[in-house]
C-alpha positions as CSV (number, residue, x, y, z in Angstrom):
1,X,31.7,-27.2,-46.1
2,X,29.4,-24.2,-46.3
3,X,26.3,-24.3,-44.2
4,X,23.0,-21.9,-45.5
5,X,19.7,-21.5,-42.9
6,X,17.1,-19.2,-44.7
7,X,14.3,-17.2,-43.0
8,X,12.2,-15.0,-43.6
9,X,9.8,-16.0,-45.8
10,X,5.9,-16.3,-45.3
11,X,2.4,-14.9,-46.5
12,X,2.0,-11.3,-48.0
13,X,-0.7,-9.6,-49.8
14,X,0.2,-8.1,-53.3
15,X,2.3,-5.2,-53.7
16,X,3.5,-5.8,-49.8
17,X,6.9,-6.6,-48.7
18,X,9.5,-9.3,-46.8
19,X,12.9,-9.2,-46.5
20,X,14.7,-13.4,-46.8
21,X,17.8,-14.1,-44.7
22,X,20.6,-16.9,-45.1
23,X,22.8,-16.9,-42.3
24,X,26.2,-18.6,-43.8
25,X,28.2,-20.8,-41.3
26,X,31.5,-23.0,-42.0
27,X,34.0,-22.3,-44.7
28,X,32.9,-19.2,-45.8
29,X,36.0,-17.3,-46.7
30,X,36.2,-20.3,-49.9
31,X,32.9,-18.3,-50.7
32,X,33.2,-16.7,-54.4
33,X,29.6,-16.0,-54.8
34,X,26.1,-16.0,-53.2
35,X,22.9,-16.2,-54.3
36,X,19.0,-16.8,-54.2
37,X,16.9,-18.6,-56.2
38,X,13.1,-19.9,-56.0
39,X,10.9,-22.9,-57.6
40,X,7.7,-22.8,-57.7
41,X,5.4,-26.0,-57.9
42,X,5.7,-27.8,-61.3
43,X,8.2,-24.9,-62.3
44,X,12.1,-25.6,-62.8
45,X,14.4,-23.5,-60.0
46,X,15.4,-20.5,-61.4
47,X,17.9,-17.7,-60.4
48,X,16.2,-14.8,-58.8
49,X,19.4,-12.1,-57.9
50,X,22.9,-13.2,-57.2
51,X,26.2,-11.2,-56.3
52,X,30.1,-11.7,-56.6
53,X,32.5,-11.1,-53.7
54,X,33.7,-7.4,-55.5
55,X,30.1,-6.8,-55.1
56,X,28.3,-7.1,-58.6
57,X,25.2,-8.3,-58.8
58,X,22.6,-9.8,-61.4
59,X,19.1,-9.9,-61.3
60,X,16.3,-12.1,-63.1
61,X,14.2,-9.7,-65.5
62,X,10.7,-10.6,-63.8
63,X,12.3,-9.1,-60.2
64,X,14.7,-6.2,-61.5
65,X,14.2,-2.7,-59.4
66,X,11.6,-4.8,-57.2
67,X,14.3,-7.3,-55.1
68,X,17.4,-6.2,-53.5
69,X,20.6,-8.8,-52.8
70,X,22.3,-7.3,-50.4
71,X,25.0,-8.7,-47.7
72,X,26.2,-8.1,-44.4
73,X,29.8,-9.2,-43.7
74,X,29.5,-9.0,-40.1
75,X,26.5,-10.7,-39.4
76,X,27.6,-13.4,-42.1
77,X,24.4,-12.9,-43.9
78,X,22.8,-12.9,-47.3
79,X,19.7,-10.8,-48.0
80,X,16.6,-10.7,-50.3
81,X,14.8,-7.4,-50.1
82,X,11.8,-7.9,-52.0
83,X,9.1,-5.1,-52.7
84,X,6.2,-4.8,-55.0
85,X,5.3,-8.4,-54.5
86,X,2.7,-10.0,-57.3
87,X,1.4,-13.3,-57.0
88,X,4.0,-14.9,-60.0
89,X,6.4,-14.7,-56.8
90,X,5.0,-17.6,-54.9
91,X,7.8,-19.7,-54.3
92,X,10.1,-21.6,-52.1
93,X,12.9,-19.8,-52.0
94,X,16.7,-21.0,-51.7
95,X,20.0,-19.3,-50.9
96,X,22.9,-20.5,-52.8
97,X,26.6,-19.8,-51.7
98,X,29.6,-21.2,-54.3
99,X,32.8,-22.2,-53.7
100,X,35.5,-23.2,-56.5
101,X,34.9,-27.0,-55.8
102,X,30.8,-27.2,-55.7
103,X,27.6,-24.7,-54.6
104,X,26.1,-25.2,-51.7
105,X,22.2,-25.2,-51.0
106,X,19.9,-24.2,-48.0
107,X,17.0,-25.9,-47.4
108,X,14.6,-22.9,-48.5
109,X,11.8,-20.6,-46.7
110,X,8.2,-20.2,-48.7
111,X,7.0,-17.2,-49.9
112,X,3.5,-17.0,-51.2
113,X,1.7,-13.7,-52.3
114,X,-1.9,-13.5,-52.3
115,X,-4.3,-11.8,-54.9
């Protein structure tokens, strides 16, 4: 069992910045790959950025050079930098960790971005 707690999230004005953590708890060494993802209201979930344990990482079109998937070993945490924030961001956003037997889902912080 993996466990996933984001924070982080909350309001911003356009073009501001916020930084999402998911701190990662239980079987993490099963971990093979970590992401985040965000839905936003009426819209399907969709993968924002995610990142392989060698390191690679992937990001949607709509957030590349703007959002950052970076993670911190030590602390056992997954980060989202995001910068350049436009309202098309507003979201909940969820951290994703996968295992070879399932992926595993926090519960999600908000983000909205106003005009």
């Amino acid at each position: 069992q993996v466990q996933l707690v984001e924070s982080g999230g909350g309001l911003v004005q356009t073009g501001g910045s916020l930084r999402l953590s998911c701190a990662l708890s239980g079987s993490i060494l099963n971990i093979n790959g970590l992401g985040w993802y965000r839905q936003a209201p009426g819209k399907q979930r969709e993968l924002v950025a995610d990142m392989t344990n060698g390191g690679s990482t992937k990001y949607a079109d709509s957030v590349e050079g703007r959002f950052t998937i970076s993670r911190d070993n030590a602390k056992n945490t997954v980060y989202l930098q995001m910068s350049g924030l436009k309202p098309e961001d507003t979201a909940v956003y969820y951290c994703n960790a996968k295992t070879n037997r399932r992926t595993y889902w926090g519960r999600g912080t908000p983000v909205t971005v106003s005009s």
